[in-house]
GROMACS .gro file of C-alpha atoms in nm:
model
   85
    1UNK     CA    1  -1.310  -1.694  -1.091
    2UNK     CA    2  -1.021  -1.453  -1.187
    3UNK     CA    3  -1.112  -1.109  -1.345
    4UNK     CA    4  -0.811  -1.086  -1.599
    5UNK     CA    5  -0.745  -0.703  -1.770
    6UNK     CA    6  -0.678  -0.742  -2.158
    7UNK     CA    7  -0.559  -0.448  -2.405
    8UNK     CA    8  -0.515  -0.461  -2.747
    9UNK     CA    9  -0.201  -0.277  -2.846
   10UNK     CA   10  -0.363  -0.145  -3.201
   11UNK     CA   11  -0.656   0.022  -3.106
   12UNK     CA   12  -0.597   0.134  -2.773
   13UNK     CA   13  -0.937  -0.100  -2.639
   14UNK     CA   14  -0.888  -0.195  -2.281
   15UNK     CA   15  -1.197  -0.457  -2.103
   16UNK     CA   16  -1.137  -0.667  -1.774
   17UNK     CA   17  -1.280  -0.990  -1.817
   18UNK     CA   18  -1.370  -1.257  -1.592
   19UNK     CA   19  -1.270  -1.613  -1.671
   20UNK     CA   20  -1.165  -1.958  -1.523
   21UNK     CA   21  -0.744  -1.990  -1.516
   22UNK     CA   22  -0.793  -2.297  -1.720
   23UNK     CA   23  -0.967  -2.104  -2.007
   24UNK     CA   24  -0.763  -2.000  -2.324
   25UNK     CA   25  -0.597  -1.668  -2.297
   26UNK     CA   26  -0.786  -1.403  -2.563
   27UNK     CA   27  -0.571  -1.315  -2.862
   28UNK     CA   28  -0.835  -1.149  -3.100
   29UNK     CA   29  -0.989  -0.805  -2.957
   30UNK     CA   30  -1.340  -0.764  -2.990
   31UNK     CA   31  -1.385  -0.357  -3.129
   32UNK     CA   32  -1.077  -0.417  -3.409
   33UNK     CA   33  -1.100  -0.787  -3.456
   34UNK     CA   34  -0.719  -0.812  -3.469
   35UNK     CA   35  -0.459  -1.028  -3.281
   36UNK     CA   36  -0.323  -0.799  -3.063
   37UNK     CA   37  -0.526  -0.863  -2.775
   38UNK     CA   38  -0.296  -0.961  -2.475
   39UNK     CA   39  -0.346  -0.987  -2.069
   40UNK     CA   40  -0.173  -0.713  -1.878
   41UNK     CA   41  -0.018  -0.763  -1.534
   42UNK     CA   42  -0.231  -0.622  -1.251
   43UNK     CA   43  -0.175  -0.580  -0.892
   44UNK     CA   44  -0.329  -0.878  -0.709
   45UNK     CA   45  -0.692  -0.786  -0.560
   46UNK     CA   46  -0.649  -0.922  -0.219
   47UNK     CA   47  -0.406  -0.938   0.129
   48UNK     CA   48  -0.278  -1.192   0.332
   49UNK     CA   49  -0.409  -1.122   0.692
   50UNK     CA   50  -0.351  -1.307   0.999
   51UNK     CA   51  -0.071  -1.512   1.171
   52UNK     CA   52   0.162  -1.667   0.935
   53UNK     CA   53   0.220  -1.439   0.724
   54UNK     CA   54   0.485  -1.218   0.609
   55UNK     CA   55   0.318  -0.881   0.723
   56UNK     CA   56   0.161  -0.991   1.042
   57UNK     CA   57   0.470  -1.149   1.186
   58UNK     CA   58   0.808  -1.145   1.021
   59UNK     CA   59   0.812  -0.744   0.966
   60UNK     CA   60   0.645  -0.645   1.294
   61UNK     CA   61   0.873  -0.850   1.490
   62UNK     CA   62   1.163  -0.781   1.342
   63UNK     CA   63   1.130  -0.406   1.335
   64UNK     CA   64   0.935  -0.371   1.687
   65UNK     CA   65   1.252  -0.631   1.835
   66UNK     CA   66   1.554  -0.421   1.707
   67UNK     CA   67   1.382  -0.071   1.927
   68UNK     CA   68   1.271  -0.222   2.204
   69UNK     CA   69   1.601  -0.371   2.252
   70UNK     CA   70   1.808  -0.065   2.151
   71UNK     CA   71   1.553   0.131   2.378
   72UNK     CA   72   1.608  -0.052   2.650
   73UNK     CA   73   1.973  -0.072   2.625
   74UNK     CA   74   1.993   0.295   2.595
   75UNK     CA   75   1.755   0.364   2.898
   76UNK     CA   76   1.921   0.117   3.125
   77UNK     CA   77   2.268   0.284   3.022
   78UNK     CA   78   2.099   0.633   3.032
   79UNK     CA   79   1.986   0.523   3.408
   80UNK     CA   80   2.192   0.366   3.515
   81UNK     CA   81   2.461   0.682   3.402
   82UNK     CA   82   2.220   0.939   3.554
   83UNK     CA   83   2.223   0.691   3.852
   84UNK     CA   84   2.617   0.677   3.936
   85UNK     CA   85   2.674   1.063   3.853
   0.00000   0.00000   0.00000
């Protein structure tokens, strides 16, 4: 189950609270009894690890491609330069 972070925006009172996504969303907080209880956003508790994903394969490819390649254009030139003169 989901820990969801509520706040109520009159008193200030801030709880995380763990309930099933198909639950009703809490409207009334529990120290002021008002309706101003609402979920905040929060950063997501967890990573994506292993092949297939985004991080593992699509950035580190990309980004260890384009140097390799430029570094190896560069050294052959850089040889093959030092090589003729």
């Amino acid at each position: 189950m989901p820990i969801y972070a509520y706040k109520c925006s009159a008193c200030g009172h801030e709880q995380d609270v763990l309930q099933k996504m198909s639950d009703p969303v809490l409207t009334v907080c529990p120290e002021c009894e008002q309706a101003t209880y609402t979920k905040q956003v929060t950063a997501a508790g967890f990573q994506l690890k292993g092949s297939g994903w985004y991080v593992t394969d699509f950035r580190n490819n990309g980004s260890s491609g384009k140097p390799a390649g430029g570094a190896s254009e560069g050294g052959s030139s850089c040889s093959g330069d030092s090589a003729s003169a």
